């Protein structure tokens, strides 16, 4: 079992550019979550999928953010027209998706710096 | 609103015991999680409590009192590698995790 993986691990971009991150969950996990974390804070929920269906999206998430999970396996998170305030660690987590109160297992994260 | 409170920072000595407290006010309760996060790394799962009482797992134990909206994480026989942030998270009525800001634990020799 290789755990949750994310790519890239680090991304530096200029303001206004688009970026895309990828997450591969644990193979038998049906649920996939995206979070954002800034220094000294806990993770902030962005969105989650049950298989390929996006079931919830944070109201804090602007229209510049979009996520997909087309085949119910890996997921991508795209940020369009990046702003300096988007600089953060973007975390992906997965869980089995067979119950309701399940443990989420996190990937190593993608650290984004917007200049 | 929903709120999770935990101390910002704690310091302890190698070999000692430390207790990290967490209080919460959430819309519904479906369990409380503790995660460990080393600097620059992702959170790793430590424990889950949904019923009142103490759950022991090696050097780490976690306690829950639902009536008081209170939990603590107890770390025994502290090692230098335990220096990390410890995150408390509550699963609310929508099965979403509500996270505290984390407690940075500094271990001194």
mmCIF file of C-alpha atoms in Angstrom:
data_model
loop_
_atom_site.group_PDB
_atom_site.id
_atom_site.type_symbol
_atom_site.label_atom_id
_atom_site.label_comp_id
_atom_site.label_asym_id
_atom_site.label_seq_id
_atom_site.Cartn_x
_atom_site.Cartn_y
_atom_site.Cartn_z
ATOM 1 C CA UNK A 1 0.000 0.000 0.000
ATOM 2 C CA UNK A 2 1.614 3.214 -1.167
ATOM 3 C CA UNK A 3 -0.624 5.665 0.707
ATOM 4 C CA UNK A 4 -1.950 8.950 -0.659
ATOM 5 C CA UNK A 5 0.365 10.647 -3.136
ATOM 6 C CA UNK A 6 0.357 14.215 -4.449
ATOM 7 C CA UNK A 7 2.144 15.884 -7.306
ATOM 8 C CA UNK A 8 3.935 18.221 -7.470
ATOM 9 C CA UNK A 9 5.299 18.586 -3.950
ATOM 10 C CA UNK A 10 6.225 22.207 -4.545
ATOM 11 C CA UNK A 11 5.015 24.813 -7.023
ATOM 12 C CA UNK A 12 6.153 28.393 -7.516
ATOM 13 C CA UNK A 13 4.106 30.492 -9.897
ATOM 14 C CA UNK A 14 3.511 34.093 -10.799
ATOM 15 C CA UNK A 15 0.317 35.888 -9.934
ATOM 16 C CA UNK A 16 -2.302 35.421 -12.632
ATOM 17 C CA UNK A 17 -1.073 32.020 -13.797
ATOM 18 C CA UNK A 18 -3.125 28.824 -13.585
ATOM 19 C CA UNK A 19 -1.888 25.821 -11.601
ATOM 20 C CA UNK A 20 -3.093 22.229 -11.375
ATOM 21 C CA UNK A 21 -2.356 19.713 -8.643
ATOM 22 C CA UNK A 22 -2.905 15.970 -8.692
ATOM 23 C CA UNK A 23 -3.857 13.565 -5.915
ATOM 24 C CA UNK A 24 -3.824 9.759 -6.030
ATOM 25 C CA UNK A 25 -5.745 8.298 -3.069
ATOM 26 C CA UNK A 26 -5.208 4.958 -1.369
ATOM 27 C CA UNK A 27 -6.376 2.442 -3.949
ATOM 28 C CA UNK A 28 -9.492 1.057 -2.232
ATOM 29 C CA UNK A 29 -10.650 4.441 -0.890
ATOM 30 C CA UNK A 30 -13.824 5.898 -2.406
ATOM 31 C CA UNK A 31 -13.772 9.298 -0.702
ATOM 32 C CA UNK A 32 -11.290 12.005 -1.532
ATOM 33 C CA UNK A 33 -10.924 15.370 0.178
ATOM 34 C CA UNK A 34 -9.048 18.580 -0.617
ATOM 35 C CA UNK A 35 -7.904 20.946 2.123
ATOM 36 C CA UNK A 36 -5.814 24.105 2.285
ATOM 37 C CA UNK A 37 -3.527 24.864 5.220
ATOM 38 C CA UNK A 38 -1.604 28.005 6.091
ATOM 39 C CA UNK A 39 1.112 28.339 8.704
ATOM 40 C CA UNK A 40 -0.105 27.977 12.268
ATOM 41 C CA UNK A 41 -3.609 26.937 11.262
ATOM 42 C CA UNK A 42 -5.459 23.681 10.932
ATOM 43 C CA UNK A 43 -6.533 22.378 7.529
ATOM 44 C CA UNK A 44 -9.410 24.254 5.883
ATOM 45 C CA UNK A 45 -11.929 22.108 3.990
ATOM 46 C CA UNK A 46 -12.247 22.857 0.270
ATOM 47 C CA UNK A 47 -14.227 20.026 -1.306
ATOM 48 C CA UNK A 48 -14.795 16.279 -1.309
ATOM 49 C CA UNK A 49 -15.756 13.457 -3.653
ATOM 50 C CA UNK A 50 -17.544 10.161 -3.189
ATOM 51 C CA UNK A 51 -16.228 8.172 -6.170
ATOM 52 C CA UNK A 52 -16.524 10.586 -9.113
ATOM 53 C CA UNK A 53 -19.303 12.720 -7.583
ATOM 54 C CA UNK A 54 -18.336 16.039 -6.005
ATOM 55 C CA UNK A 55 -20.651 16.083 -2.997
ATOM 56 C CA UNK A 56 -19.654 19.245 -1.213
ATOM 57 C CA UNK A 57 -17.742 22.412 -1.897
ATOM 58 C CA UNK A 58 -16.817 25.015 0.702
ATOM 59 C CA UNK A 59 -18.654 28.317 0.436
ATOM 60 C CA UNK A 60 -15.274 29.932 1.011
ATOM 61 C CA UNK A 61 -14.040 28.514 -2.272
ATOM 62 C CA UNK A 62 -14.049 31.087 -5.040
ATOM 63 C CA UNK A 63 -14.968 30.327 -8.637
ATOM 64 C CA UNK A 64 -11.271 30.308 -9.470
ATOM 65 C CA UNK A 65 -10.986 26.888 -7.812
ATOM 66 C CA UNK A 66 -12.235 23.743 -9.478
ATOM 67 C CA UNK A 67 -11.722 20.076 -8.727
ATOM 68 C CA UNK A 68 -12.413 16.925 -10.689
ATOM 69 C CA UNK A 69 -12.284 13.193 -10.141
ATOM 70 C CA UNK A 70 -13.330 11.904 -13.561
ATOM 71 C CA UNK A 71 -12.982 8.166 -13.067
ATOM 72 C CA UNK A 72 -13.363 7.995 -9.330
ATOM 73 C CA UNK A 73 -9.655 7.386 -8.830
ATOM 74 C CA UNK A 74 -7.187 10.303 -8.960
ATOM 75 C CA UNK A 75 -8.313 13.904 -8.568
ATOM 76 C CA UNK A 76 -7.072 17.262 -9.810
ATOM 77 C CA UNK A 77 -7.419 20.673 -8.202
ATOM 78 C CA UNK A 78 -7.030 23.675 -10.490
ATOM 79 C CA UNK A 79 -6.591 27.269 -9.405
ATOM 80 C CA UNK A 80 -7.096 29.848 -12.129
ATOM 81 C CA UNK A 81 -5.632 33.360 -12.100
ATOM 82 C CA UNK A 82 -3.655 32.703 -8.928
ATOM 83 C CA UNK A 83 -3.366 35.410 -6.283
ATOM 84 C CA UNK A 84 -0.753 35.850 -3.567
ATOM 85 C CA UNK A 85 -3.372 34.862 -0.992
ATOM 86 C CA UNK A 86 -3.541 31.418 -2.582
ATOM 87 C CA UNK A 87 -0.073 30.634 -1.223
ATOM 88 C CA UNK A 88 -0.575 27.699 1.128
ATOM 89 C CA UNK A 89 -0.136 23.952 1.517
ATOM 90 C CA UNK A 90 -2.792 22.042 -0.425
ATOM 91 C CA UNK A 91 -3.551 18.715 1.213
ATOM 92 C CA UNK A 92 -5.401 15.741 -0.194
ATOM 93 C CA UNK A 93 -6.866 13.015 2.017
ATOM 94 C CA UNK A 94 -8.813 9.844 1.369
ATOM 95 C CA UNK A 95 -11.055 7.501 3.335
ATOM 96 C CA UNK A 96 -12.772 4.194 2.659
ATOM 97 C CA UNK A 97 -16.188 5.694 1.898
ATOM 98 C CA UNK A 98 -18.139 2.775 3.318
ATOM 99 C CA UNK A 99 -19.315 4.417 6.512
ATOM 100 C CA UNK A 100 -19.826 7.910 7.777
ATOM 101 C CA UNK A 101 -17.367 8.691 10.589
ATOM 102 C CA UNK A 102 -14.187 7.492 8.912
ATOM 103 C CA UNK A 103 -10.520 8.253 9.412
ATOM 104 C CA UNK A 104 -8.978 10.411 6.699
ATOM 105 C CA UNK A 105 -5.430 9.668 5.578
ATOM 106 C CA UNK A 106 -3.415 12.531 4.180
ATOM 107 C CA UNK A 107 -0.949 12.836 1.350
ATOM 108 C CA UNK A 108 2.318 14.791 1.697
ATOM 109 C CA UNK A 109 0.756 17.985 0.319
ATOM 110 C CA UNK A 110 1.619 20.448 -2.440
ATOM 111 C CA UNK A 111 3.194 23.662 -1.240
ATOM 112 C CA UNK A 112 2.179 26.575 -3.470
ATOM 113 C CA UNK A 113 3.965 29.912 -3.538
ATOM 114 C CA UNK A 114 2.449 32.681 -5.642
ATOM 115 C CA UNK A 115 4.843 35.538 -6.368
ATOM 116 C CA UNK B 1 -20.602 28.973 15.138
ATOM 117 C CA UNK B 2 -18.257 26.045 15.396
ATOM 118 C CA UNK B 3 -15.128 26.345 17.465
ATOM 119 C CA UNK B 4 -12.184 24.171 18.468
ATOM 120 C CA UNK B 5 -9.767 25.521 21.082
ATOM 121 C CA UNK B 6 -6.339 24.165 21.941
ATOM 122 C CA UNK B 7 -3.218 25.829 23.330
ATOM 123 C CA UNK B 8 -0.947 27.378 20.738
ATOM 124 C CA UNK B 9 2.299 26.031 22.139
ATOM 125 C CA UNK B 10 3.574 23.779 24.928
ATOM 126 C CA UNK B 11 7.039 22.818 26.105
ATOM 127 C CA UNK B 12 8.002 19.576 27.836
ATOM 128 C CA UNK B 13 11.132 17.635 28.757
ATOM 129 C CA UNK B 14 12.343 14.439 27.135
ATOM 130 C CA UNK B 15 11.135 11.411 29.115
ATOM 131 C CA UNK B 16 8.305 13.329 30.794
ATOM 132 C CA UNK B 17 4.515 13.279 30.291
ATOM 133 C CA UNK B 18 2.472 16.016 28.619
ATOM 134 C CA UNK B 19 -1.269 16.556 28.257
ATOM 135 C CA UNK B 20 -2.659 18.586 25.364
ATOM 136 C CA UNK B 21 -6.215 19.791 25.891
ATOM 137 C CA UNK B 22 -8.910 20.464 23.330
ATOM 138 C CA UNK B 23 -12.352 21.981 23.900
ATOM 139 C CA UNK B 24 -14.996 22.151 21.227
ATOM 140 C CA UNK B 25 -18.363 23.602 20.339
ATOM 141 C CA UNK B 26 -19.776 22.123 17.155
ATOM 142 C CA UNK B 27 -23.093 21.518 15.451
ATOM 143 C CA UNK B 28 -23.394 17.845 16.209
ATOM 144 C CA UNK B 29 -20.723 15.355 17.150
ATOM 145 C CA UNK B 30 -19.632 12.228 15.329
ATOM 146 C CA UNK B 31 -16.274 11.718 16.940
ATOM 147 C CA UNK B 32 -13.023 13.495 17.732
ATOM 148 C CA UNK B 33 -9.698 12.875 16.016
ATOM 149 C CA UNK B 34 -6.125 13.686 16.979
ATOM 150 C CA UNK B 35 -3.476 14.059 14.313
ATOM 151 C CA UNK B 36 0.268 14.669 14.550
ATOM 152 C CA UNK B 37 1.912 17.003 12.062
ATOM 153 C CA UNK B 38 5.665 17.511 11.770
ATOM 154 C CA UNK B 39 6.796 20.809 10.284
ATOM 155 C CA UNK B 40 6.322 20.873 6.516
ATOM 156 C CA UNK B 41 4.658 17.472 6.453
ATOM 157 C CA UNK B 42 1.091 16.187 6.242
ATOM 158 C CA UNK B 43 -1.017 15.289 9.302
ATOM 159 C CA UNK B 44 -0.847 11.647 10.393
ATOM 160 C CA UNK B 45 -3.693 9.966 12.266
ATOM 161 C CA UNK B 46 -3.163 9.258 15.974
ATOM 162 C CA UNK B 47 -6.523 8.475 17.573
ATOM 163 C CA UNK B 48 -10.311 8.566 17.323
ATOM 164 C CA UNK B 49 -12.792 8.859 20.204
ATOM 165 C CA UNK B 50 -16.554 8.742 19.852
ATOM 166 C CA UNK B 51 -17.523 7.408 23.301
ATOM 167 C CA UNK B 52 -16.574 8.903 26.670
ATOM 168 C CA UNK B 53 -13.451 7.578 28.267
ATOM 169 C CA UNK B 54 -9.810 6.846 27.644
ATOM 170 C CA UNK B 55 -8.343 5.144 24.580
ATOM 171 C CA UNK B 56 -4.768 3.944 25.023
ATOM 172 C CA UNK B 57 -2.409 3.260 22.160
ATOM 173 C CA UNK B 58 1.189 2.702 23.214
ATOM 174 C CA UNK B 59 2.764 5.909 24.543
ATOM 175 C CA UNK B 60 -0.247 7.948 23.386
ATOM 176 C CA UNK B 61 -3.690 8.044 25.035
ATOM 177 C CA UNK B 62 -6.749 10.134 24.198
ATOM 178 C CA UNK B 63 -9.649 10.997 26.482
ATOM 179 C CA UNK B 64 -13.122 12.286 25.656
ATOM 180 C CA UNK B 65 -15.941 13.830 27.676
ATOM 181 C CA UNK B 66 -18.866 14.620 25.392
ATOM 182 C CA UNK B 67 -20.896 16.340 28.111
ATOM 183 C CA UNK B 68 -18.029 18.779 28.728
ATOM 184 C CA UNK B 69 -17.027 19.173 25.078
ATOM 185 C CA UNK B 70 -13.506 18.260 26.094
ATOM 186 C CA UNK B 71 -10.715 15.963 25.023
ATOM 187 C CA UNK B 72 -7.055 15.564 25.806
ATOM 188 C CA UNK B 73 -4.115 13.793 24.247
ATOM 189 C CA UNK B 74 -1.623 12.342 26.711
ATOM 190 C CA UNK B 75 1.913 11.622 25.578
ATOM 191 C CA UNK B 76 4.149 9.561 27.876
ATOM 192 C CA UNK B 77 7.908 8.929 27.870
ATOM 193 C CA UNK B 78 8.427 11.858 25.547
ATOM 194 C CA UNK B 79 11.025 11.517 22.831
ATOM 195 C CA UNK B 80 12.647 14.251 20.762
ATOM 196 C CA UNK B 81 10.807 12.957 17.680
ATOM 197 C CA UNK B 82 7.499 13.862 19.374
ATOM 198 C CA UNK B 83 8.266 17.528 18.685
ATOM 199 C CA UNK B 84 5.441 18.396 16.288
ATOM 200 C CA UNK B 85 2.047 20.076 16.098
ATOM 201 C CA UNK B 86 -0.929 18.148 17.431
ATOM 202 C CA UNK B 87 -4.248 18.841 15.748
ATOM 203 C CA UNK B 88 -7.645 18.224 17.313
ATOM 204 C CA UNK B 89 -10.538 17.773 14.863
ATOM 205 C CA UNK B 90 -14.228 17.128 15.485
ATOM 206 C CA UNK B 91 -16.554 15.464 12.982
ATOM 207 C CA UNK B 92 -19.791 17.470 12.970
ATOM 208 C CA UNK B 93 -23.368 16.481 12.147
ATOM 209 C CA UNK B 94 -22.570 16.639 8.411
ATOM 210 C CA UNK B 95 -19.587 14.299 8.903
ATOM 211 C CA UNK B 96 -17.226 17.153 8.094
ATOM 212 C CA UNK B 97 -14.030 17.598 10.094
ATOM 213 C CA UNK B 98 -13.740 20.881 11.978
ATOM 214 C CA UNK B 99 -10.100 21.526 12.844
ATOM 215 C CA UNK B 100 -8.358 23.326 15.641
ATOM 216 C CA UNK B 101 -5.309 25.457 14.861
ATOM 217 C CA UNK B 102 -2.998 22.893 16.434
ATOM 218 C CA UNK B 103 -0.705 22.836 19.474
ATOM 219 C CA UNK B 104 3.009 23.106 18.762
ATOM 220 C CA UNK B 105 4.830 20.808 21.188
ATOM 221 C CA UNK B 106 8.494 21.543 21.855
ATOM 222 C CA UNK B 107 10.528 18.816 23.540
ATOM 223 C CA UNK B 108 13.696 19.850 25.367
ATOM 224 C CA UNK B 109 16.511 17.473 26.322
#
